[in-house]
XYZ file of C-alpha atoms in Angstrom:
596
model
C 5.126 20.621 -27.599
C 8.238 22.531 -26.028
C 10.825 20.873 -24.224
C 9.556 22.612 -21.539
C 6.007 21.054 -21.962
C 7.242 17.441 -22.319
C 8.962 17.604 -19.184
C 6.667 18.871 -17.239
C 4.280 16.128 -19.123
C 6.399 13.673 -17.790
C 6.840 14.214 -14.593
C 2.549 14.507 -14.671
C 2.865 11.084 -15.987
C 5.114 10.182 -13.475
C 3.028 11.223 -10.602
C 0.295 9.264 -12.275
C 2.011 6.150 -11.846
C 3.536 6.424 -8.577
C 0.299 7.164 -6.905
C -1.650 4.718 -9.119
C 0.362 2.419 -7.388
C 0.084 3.963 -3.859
C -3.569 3.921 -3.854
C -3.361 0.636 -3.821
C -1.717 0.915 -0.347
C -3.626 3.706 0.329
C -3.775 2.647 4.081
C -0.040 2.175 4.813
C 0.330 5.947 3.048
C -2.226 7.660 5.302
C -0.519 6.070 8.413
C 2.826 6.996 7.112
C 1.246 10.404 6.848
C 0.023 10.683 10.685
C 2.809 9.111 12.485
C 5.134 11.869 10.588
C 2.746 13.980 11.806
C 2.819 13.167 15.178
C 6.350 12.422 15.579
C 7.148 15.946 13.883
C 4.740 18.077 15.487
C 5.416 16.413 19.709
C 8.798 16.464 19.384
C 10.383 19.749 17.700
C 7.182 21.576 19.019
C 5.484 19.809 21.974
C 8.464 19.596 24.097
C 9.629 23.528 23.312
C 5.876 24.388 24.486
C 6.579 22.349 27.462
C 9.687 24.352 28.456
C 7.992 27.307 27.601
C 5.725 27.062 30.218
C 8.372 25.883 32.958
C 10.413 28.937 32.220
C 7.554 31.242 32.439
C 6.748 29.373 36.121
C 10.220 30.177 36.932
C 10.280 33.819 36.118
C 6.641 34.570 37.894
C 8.011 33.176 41.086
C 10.649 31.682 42.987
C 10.113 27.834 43.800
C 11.544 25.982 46.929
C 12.834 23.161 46.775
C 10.235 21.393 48.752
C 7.253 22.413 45.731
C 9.522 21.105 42.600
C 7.586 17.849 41.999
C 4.109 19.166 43.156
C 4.847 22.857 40.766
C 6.888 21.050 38.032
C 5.303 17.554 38.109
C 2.505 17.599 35.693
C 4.965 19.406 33.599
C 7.632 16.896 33.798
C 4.865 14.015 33.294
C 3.143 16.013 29.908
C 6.960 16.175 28.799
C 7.631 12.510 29.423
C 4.284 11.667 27.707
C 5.367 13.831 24.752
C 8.679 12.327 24.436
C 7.128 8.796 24.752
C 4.792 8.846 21.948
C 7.266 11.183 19.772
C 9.699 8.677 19.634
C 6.814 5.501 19.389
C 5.440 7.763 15.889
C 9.427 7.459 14.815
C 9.532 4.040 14.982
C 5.898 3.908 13.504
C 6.803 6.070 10.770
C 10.088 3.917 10.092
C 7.613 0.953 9.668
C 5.010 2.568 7.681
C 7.631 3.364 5.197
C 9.376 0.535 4.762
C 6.017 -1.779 4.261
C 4.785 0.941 1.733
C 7.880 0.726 -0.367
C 8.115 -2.647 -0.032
C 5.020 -2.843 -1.275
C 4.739 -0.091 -3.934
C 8.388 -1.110 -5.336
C 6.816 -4.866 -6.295
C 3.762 -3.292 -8.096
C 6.037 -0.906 -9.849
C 8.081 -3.560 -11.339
C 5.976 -5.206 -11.990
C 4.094 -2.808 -14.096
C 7.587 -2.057 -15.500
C 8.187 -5.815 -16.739
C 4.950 -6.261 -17.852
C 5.211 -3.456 -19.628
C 8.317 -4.108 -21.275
C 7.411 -8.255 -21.874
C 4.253 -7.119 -23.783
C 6.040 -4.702 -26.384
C 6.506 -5.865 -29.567
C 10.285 -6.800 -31.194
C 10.421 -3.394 -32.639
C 10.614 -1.889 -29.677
C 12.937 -3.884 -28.219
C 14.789 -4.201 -31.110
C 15.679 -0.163 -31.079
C 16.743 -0.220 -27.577
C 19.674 -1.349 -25.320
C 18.746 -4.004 -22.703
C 20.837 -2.298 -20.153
C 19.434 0.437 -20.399
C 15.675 -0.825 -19.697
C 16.956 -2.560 -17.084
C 18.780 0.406 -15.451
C 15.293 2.400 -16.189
C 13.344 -0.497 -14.341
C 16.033 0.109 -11.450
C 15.494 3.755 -11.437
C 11.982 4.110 -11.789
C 11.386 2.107 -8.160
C 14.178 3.750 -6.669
C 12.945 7.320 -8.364
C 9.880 6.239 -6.240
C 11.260 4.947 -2.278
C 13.327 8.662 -3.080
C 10.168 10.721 -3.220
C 8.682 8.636 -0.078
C 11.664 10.110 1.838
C 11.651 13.173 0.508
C 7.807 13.526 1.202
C 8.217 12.807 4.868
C 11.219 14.913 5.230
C 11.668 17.543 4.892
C 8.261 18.717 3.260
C 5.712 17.112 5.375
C 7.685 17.800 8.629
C 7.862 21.846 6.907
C 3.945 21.822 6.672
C 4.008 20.548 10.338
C 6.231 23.295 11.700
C 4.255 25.895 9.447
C 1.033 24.482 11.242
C 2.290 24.659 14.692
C 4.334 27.821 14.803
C 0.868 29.823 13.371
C -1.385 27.352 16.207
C 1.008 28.723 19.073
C 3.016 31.660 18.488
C 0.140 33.711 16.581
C -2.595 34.327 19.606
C 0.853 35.658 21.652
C 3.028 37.026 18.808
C 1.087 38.440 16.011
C 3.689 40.653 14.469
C 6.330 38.438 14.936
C 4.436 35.267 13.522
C 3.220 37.408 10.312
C 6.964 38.918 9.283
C 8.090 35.076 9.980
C 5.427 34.283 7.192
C 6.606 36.815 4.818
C 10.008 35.545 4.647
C 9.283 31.951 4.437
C 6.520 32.374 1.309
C 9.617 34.140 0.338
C 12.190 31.633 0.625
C 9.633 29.157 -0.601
C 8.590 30.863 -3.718
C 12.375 31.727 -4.352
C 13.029 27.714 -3.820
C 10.128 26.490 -6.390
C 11.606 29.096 -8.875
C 15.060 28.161 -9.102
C 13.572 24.188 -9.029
C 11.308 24.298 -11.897
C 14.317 26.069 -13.846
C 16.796 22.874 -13.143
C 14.153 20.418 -13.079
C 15.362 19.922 -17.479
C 18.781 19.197 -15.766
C 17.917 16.442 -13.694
C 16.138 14.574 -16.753
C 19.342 14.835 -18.800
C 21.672 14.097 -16.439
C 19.510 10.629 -15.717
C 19.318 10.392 -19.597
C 22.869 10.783 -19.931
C 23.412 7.507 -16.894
C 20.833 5.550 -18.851
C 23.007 6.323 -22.085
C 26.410 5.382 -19.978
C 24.783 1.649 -18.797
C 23.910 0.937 -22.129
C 27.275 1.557 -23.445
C 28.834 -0.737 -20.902
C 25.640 -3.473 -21.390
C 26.567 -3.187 -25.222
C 30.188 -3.388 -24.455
C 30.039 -6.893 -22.011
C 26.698 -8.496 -24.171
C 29.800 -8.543 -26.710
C 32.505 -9.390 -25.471
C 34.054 -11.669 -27.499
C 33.189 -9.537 -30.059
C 35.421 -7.329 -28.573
C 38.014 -9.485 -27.462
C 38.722 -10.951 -31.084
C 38.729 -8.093 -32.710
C 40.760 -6.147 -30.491
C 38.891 -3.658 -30.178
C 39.018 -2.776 -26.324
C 40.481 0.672 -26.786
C 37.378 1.805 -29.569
C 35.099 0.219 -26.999
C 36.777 2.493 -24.075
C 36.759 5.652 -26.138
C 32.737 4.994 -26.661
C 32.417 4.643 -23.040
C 34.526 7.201 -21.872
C 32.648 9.690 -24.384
C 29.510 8.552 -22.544
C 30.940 8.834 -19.012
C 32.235 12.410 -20.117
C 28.559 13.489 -20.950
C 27.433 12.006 -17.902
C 30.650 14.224 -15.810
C 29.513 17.554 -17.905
C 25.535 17.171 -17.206
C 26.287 16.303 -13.547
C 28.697 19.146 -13.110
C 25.901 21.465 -14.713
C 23.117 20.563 -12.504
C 25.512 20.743 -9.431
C 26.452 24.184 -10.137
C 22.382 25.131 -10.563
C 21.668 23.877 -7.233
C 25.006 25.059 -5.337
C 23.354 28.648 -6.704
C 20.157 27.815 -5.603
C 21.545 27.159 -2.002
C 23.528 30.422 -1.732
C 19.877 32.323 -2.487
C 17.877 30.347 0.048
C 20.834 30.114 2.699
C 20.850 34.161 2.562
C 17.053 34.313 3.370
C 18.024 32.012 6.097
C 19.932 35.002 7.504
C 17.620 37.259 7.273
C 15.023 35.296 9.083
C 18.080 34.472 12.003
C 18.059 38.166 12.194
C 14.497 39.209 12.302
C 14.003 36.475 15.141
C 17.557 37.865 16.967
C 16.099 41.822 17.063
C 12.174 40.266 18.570
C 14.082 38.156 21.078
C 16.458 40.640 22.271
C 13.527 43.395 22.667
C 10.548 41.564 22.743
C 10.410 41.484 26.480
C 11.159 45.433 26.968
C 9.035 46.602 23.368
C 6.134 43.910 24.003
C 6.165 42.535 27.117
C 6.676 38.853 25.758
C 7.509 36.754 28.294
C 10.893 34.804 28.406
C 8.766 31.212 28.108
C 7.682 33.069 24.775
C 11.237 34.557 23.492
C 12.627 30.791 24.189
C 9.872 29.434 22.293
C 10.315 32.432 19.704
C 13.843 31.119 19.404
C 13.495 27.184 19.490
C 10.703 27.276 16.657
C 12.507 29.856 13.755
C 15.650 27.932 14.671
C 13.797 24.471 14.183
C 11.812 25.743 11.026
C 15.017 27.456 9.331
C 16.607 24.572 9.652
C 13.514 22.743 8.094
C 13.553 24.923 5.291
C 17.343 24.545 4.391
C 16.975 21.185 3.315
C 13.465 22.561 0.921
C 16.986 22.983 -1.268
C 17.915 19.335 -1.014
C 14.504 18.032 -0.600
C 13.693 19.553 -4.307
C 17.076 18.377 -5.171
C 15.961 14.459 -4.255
C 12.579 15.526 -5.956
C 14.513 16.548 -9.358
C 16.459 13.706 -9.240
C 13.726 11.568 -8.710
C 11.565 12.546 -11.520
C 14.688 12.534 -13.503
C 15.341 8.908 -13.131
C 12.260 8.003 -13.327
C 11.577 10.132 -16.818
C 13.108 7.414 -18.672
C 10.495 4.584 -17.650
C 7.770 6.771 -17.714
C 8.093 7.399 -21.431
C 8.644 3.365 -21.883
C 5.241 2.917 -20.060
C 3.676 5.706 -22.031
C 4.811 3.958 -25.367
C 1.613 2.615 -27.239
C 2.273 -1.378 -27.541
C 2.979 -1.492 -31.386
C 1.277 -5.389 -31.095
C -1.762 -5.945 -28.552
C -4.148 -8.020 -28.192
C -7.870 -7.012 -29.400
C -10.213 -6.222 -26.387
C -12.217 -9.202 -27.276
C -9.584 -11.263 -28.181
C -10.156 -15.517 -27.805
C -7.848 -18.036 -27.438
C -6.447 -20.077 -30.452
C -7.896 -23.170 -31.089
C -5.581 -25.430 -33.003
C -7.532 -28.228 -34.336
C -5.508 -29.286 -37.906
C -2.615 -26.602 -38.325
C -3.223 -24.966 -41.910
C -2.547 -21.590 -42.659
C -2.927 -18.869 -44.670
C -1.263 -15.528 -45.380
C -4.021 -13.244 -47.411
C -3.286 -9.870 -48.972
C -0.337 -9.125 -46.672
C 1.184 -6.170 -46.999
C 4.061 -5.558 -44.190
C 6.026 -2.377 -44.206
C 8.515 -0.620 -41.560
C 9.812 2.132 -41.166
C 13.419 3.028 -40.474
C 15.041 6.393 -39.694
C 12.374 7.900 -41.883
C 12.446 5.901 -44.388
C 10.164 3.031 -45.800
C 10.804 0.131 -46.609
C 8.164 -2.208 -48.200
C 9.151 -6.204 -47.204
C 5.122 -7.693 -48.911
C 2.982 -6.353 -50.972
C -0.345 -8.185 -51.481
C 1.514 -11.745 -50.653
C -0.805 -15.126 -50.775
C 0.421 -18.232 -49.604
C -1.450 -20.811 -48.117
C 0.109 -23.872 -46.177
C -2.498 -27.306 -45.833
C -2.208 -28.469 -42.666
C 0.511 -31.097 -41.702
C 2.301 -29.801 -44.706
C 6.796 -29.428 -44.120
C 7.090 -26.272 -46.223
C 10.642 -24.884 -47.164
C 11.171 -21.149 -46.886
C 14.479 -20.624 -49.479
C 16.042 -17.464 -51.281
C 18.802 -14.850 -50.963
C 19.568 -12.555 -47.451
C 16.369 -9.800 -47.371
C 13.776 -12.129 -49.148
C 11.592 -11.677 -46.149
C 12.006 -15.357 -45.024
C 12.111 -15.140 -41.354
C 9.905 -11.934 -41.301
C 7.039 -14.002 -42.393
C 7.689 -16.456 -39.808
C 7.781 -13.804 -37.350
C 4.228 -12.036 -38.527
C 2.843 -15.395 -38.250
C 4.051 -15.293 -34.421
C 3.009 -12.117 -34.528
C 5.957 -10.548 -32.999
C 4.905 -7.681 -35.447
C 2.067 -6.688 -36.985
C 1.068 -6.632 -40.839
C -0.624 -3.331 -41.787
C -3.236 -4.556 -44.530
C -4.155 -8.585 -44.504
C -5.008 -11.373 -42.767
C -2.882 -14.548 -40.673
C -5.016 -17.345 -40.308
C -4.524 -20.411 -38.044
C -7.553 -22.643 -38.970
C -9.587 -20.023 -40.369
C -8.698 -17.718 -37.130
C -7.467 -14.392 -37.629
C -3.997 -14.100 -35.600
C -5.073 -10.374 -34.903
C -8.168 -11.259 -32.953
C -6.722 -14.019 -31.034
C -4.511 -13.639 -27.851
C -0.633 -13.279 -28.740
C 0.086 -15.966 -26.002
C -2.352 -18.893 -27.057
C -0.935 -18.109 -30.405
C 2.374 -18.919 -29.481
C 2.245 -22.003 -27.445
C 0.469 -23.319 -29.705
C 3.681 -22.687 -32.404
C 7.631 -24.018 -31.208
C 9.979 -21.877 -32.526
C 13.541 -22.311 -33.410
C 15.146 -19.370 -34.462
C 18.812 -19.518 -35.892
C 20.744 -18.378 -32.898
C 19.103 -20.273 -29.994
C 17.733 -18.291 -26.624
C 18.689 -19.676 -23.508
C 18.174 -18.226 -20.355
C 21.286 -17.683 -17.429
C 19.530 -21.229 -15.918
C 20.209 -24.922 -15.918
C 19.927 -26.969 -19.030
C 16.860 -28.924 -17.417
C 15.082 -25.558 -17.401
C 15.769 -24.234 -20.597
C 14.702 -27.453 -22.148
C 11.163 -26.900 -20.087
C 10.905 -23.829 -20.910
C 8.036 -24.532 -23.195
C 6.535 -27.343 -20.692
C 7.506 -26.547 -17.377
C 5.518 -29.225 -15.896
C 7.415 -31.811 -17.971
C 9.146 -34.556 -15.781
C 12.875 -35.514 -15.651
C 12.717 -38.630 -17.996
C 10.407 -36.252 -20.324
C 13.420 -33.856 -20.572
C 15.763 -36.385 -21.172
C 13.800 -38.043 -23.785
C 13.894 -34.851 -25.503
C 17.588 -34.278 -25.188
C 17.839 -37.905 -26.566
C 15.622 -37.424 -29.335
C 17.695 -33.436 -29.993
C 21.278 -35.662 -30.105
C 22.083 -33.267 -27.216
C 21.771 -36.225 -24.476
C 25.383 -37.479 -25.029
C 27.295 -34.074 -24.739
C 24.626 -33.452 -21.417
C 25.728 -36.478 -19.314
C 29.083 -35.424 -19.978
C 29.160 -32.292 -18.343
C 30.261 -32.492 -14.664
C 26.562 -31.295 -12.817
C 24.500 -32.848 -16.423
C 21.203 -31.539 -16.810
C 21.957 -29.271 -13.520
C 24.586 -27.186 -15.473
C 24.370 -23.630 -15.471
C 24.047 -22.556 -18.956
C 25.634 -18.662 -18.642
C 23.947 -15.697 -19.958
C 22.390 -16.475 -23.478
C 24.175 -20.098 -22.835
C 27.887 -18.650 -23.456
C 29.079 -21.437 -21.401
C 27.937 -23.742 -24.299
C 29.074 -24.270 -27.895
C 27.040 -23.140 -30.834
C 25.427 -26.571 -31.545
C 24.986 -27.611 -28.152
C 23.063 -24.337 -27.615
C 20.761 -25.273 -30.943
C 20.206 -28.684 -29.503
C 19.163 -27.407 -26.705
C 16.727 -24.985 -28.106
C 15.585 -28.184 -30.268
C 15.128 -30.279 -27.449
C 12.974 -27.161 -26.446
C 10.476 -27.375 -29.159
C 10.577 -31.382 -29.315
C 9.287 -31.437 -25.250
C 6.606 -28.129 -26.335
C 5.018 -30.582 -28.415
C 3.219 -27.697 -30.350
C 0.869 -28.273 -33.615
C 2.751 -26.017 -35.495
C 6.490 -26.034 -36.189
C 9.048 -23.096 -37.311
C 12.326 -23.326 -37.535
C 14.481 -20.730 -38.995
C 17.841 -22.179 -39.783
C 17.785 -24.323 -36.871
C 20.892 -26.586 -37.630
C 22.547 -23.730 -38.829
C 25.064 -23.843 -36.143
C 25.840 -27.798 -36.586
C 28.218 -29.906 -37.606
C 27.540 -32.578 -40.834
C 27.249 -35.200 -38.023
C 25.290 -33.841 -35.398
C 23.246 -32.160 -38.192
C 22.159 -35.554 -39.811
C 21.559 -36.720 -36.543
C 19.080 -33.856 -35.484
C 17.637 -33.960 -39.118
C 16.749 -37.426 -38.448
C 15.227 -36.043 -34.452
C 13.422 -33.053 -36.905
C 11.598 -35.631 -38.945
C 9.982 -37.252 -36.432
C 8.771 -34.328 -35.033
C 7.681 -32.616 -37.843
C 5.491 -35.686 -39.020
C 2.059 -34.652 -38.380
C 2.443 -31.080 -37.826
C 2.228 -27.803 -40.164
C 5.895 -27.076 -40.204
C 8.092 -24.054 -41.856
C 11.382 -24.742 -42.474
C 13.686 -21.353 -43.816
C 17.052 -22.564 -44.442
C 19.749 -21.128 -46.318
C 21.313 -24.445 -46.415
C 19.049 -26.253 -49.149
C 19.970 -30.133 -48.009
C 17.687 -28.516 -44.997
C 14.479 -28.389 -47.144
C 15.344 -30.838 -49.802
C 13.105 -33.877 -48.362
C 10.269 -31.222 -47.221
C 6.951 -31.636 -49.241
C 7.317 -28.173 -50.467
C 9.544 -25.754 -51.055
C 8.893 -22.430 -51.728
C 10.866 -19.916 -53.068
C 10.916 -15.717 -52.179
C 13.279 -13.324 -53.757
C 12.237 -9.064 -52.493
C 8.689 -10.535 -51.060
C 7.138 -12.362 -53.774
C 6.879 -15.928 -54.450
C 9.234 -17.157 -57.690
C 8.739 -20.646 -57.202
C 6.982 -22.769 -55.304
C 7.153 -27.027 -55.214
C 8.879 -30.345 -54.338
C 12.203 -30.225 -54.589
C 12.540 -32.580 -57.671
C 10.147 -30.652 -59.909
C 11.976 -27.035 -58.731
C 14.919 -28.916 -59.833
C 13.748 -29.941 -62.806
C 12.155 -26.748 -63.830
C 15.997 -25.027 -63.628
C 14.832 -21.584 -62.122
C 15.741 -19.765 -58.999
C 16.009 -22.953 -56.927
C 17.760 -25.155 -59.430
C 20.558 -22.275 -59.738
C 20.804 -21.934 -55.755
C 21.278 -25.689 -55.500
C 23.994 -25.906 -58.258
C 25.526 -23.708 -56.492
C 25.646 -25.026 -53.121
C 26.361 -28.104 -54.214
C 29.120 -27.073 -56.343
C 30.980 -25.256 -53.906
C 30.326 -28.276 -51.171
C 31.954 -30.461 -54.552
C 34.710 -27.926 -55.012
């Protein structure tokens, strides 16, 4: 497919999802549609046709001033009538259009975060957050755009087009049929030049969505940034970025400045036409003034119509352009779904098994193979130690279990149920993860701690603070559980962040445990003390523990080892010990340099 083909593809797909979405509103559109309508059609054409017919009074016959009211009145009354419902249309159409996009724009999101929530890690892993946020901005806005552009100027062009054929053509058959010449004209000449910048509109809104995730990249690290002193590389990425987004603006502007010259010169030539029928039309046809002011008023009111076709396609361009980028995100396959028939998990004991795995991905082309064939089975209740060097594929099996992606060849089971056939949420409340750099959301401490519970009471939340060593530093802070956390909980340190996200998983209460390098960020005290929190909870429950830091794993039941996807070693930590393989030489070492 041609780049020509996948943008017109896209802006098909577009389409499909902005009237998806307006069928379910279907009523609020068709009333948009009539009161623009009405409103278009009484007053640019019903009040003209009005004055028509007093001028032609006027010119049959001299009226005194005694028969104005009882000549003119029913004129003056249809006028007033006109004007009346014109302008009660307006403010229907104003109404209609508001509650449509007010409507539309929720389902839209919607659709949009849904969409976005439900693809795998992958996905989101190869993408800027900024910029799917900016393309969830766009994509509503994209739509509200096309709303307004739909009611004017092309619906209120298709009104004059109506009318002007309706009124002029039974008096003015010539006239109305050289008016319709030039306008397919300046249409045709209009749709040309559109489809040819239509490309520039989609990279001009890629370029923008390009530009926020520069600066979202830029502020998510800040202090990245700010230590390294590195403000100036930062500004030269952005400014490269802002510089595309300059050069593709300044490209499409020049398109549609040329497009404007071409359509603004037909313009002329229509003014003209209409200037040599008015000026002879009485003498050559007999056309009588009410007609030649009528002539007049409805060219002059449709030219003007079709000037802004130019800016009308422009907003129509634009539209599709910024709403290309969502399209494609909604048009992504979901790398991890659930199976149509998909059940709920049903934890009853916790054991698991990993059977035949093989788990490959694929980078930049290339593929990279993380398990091939890999068997481990976990009994349930069992603390089992995940251990080995950087790339041993620790937390990626922690993460397949979660199924945050999916193994190609294999089988998860939870209690003898496949993780592929059960639904991705039921499998994950029913497991409390702790990952290594904890995830708190731009809310109060109270709430991130319920995040896994939300109908857990106050004293339940503080029990788990208690029990996560977290309570002390809590109380301290001047609005205590209240406390706004900051975006990804910058506001706190690195261990009260991880006791947080322990509390987290203490108040989940889940059957199944993981925590990869949880008390990494810790000091030796508050680390003992969350150790002793981490016991307790993992008594009972299937836990996995990865840890770089082997005093992490050393009291677990089991430990086992991984070095490039395959199991080395696997035991207690006095018999690995003992043994003097992989394990024995990683704790030497540790504890050699902790000696040292």
């Amino acid at each position: 497919m041609d780049s020509v083909e996948k943008k017109q593809s896209t802006t098909r797909r577009t389409l499909h999802y902005f009237w998806a979405a307006t069928k379910r509103h279907l009523g609020l559109f068709v009333a948009l549609v009539v009161s623009t309508v009405f409103f278009s059609g009484l007053l640019t054409y019903g009040s003209p046709f009005v004055m028509s017919l007093i001028v032609d009074r006027i010119s049959a016959s001299p009226v005194t001033a005694d028969q104005v009211f009882p000549v003119f009145g029913p004129f003056i009354a249809l006028l007033i009538a006109i004007n009346v419902v014109g302008q009660a249309c307006s403010k229907l159409q104003d109404y209609f259009q508001y509650k449509l996009e007010i409507a539309v724009d929720y389902d839209l999101a919607t659709t949009a975060f849904d969409a976005l929530s439900n693809q795998s890690m992958s996905f989101h892993s190869n993408r800027y957050g900024g910029t799917l946020v900016s393309q969830t901005t766009k994509f509503t806005s994209a739509y509200n755009l096309m709303v307004e552009t739909l009611t004017f100027p092309f619906l209120s062009i298709c009104v004059s087009v109506v009318s002007i054929f309706i009124i002029l053509a039974p008096r003015v058959p010539a006239y109305v049929a050289v008016l319709a010449v030039l306008l397919v004209i300046y249409a045709t000449a209009s749709y040309i030049m559109y489809k040819r910048i239509l490309h520039l509109n989609e990279k001009a809104a890629s370029a923008q969505n390009d530009l926020s995730g520069e600066l979202s990249d830029a502020v998510t690290n800040i202090l990245a940034v700010k230590t390294y002193g590195r403000e100036d590389y930062e500004r030269r990425l952005f400014d490269k970025a802002n510089r595309e987004v300059v050069a593709r603006d300044s490209k499409r502007m020049r398109s549609t400045i040329t497009r404007g010259i071409i359509t603004s010169s037909i313009t002329v030539v229509i003014m003209s036409v209409v200037a040599v029928f008015i000026s002879g039309g009485n003498a050559w046809f007999g056309i009588t003034p009410g007609t030649l002011v009528m002539m007049f008023t409805y060219t002059y009111a449709i030219t003007n119509q079709f000037n802004f076709i130019n800016n009308g396609l422009q907003r129509f361009n634009r539209a599709f352009g910024d709403a290309s980028g969502m399209t494609r995100v909604l048009d992504e396959p979901r790398l991890v779904a659930d199976a149509p028939d998909a059940e709920p998990l049903v934890v009853r004991e916790g054991a698991i098994d990993f059977e035949g795995i093989n788990f490959w991905y694929t980078d930049g082309g290339v593929r990279t193979q993380v398990f091939d064939n890999f068997e481990l089975h976990i009994p349930a209740g069992q603390r089992i130690g995940l251990v080995g060097v950087s790339g041993a594929g620790k937390t990626t099996l922690t993460k397949l279990l979660l199924r945050l992606s999916d193994i190609q060849e294999g089988r998860i089971l939870v209690d003898g149920q496949n993780v592929a056939q059960i639904t991705q949420q039921s499998l994950r409340r029913s497991i409390a993860y702790v990952p290594q750099e904890a995830l708190l959301f731009h809310r109060t401490i109270a709430e991130n701690i319920a995040y896994g519970r939300p109908d857990a009471t106050m004293e339940q939340i503080r029990e788990a603070a208690r029990q996560a060593n977290a309570l002390e530093f809590i109380e301290k802070l001047p609005q205590g559980f209240e406390t706004i956390t900051g975006e990804r909980g910058i506001k706190l340190s690195g261990g009260q962040r991880q006791r947080i996200a322990i509390a987290r998983a203490m108040l989940a209460d889940c059957p199944i445990l993981v925590l990869d390098e949880a008390t990494s960020a810790l000091d030796s005290e508050s680390e003992h003390l969350v150790q002793d929190a981490l016991a307790k909870l993992m008594a009972g429950r299937t836990s996995i523990v990865v840890a770089h830091r082997l005093s992490t794993v050393a009291s677990l039941d089991r430990i086992v080892v991984l070095d490039h996807g395959r199991i080395v070693e696997d035991g207690p930590h006095a018999q690995l010990i003992e043994t003097g393989g992989e394990y024995a030489h990683l704790w030497d070492r540790q504890t050699g340099a902790y000696l040292e």
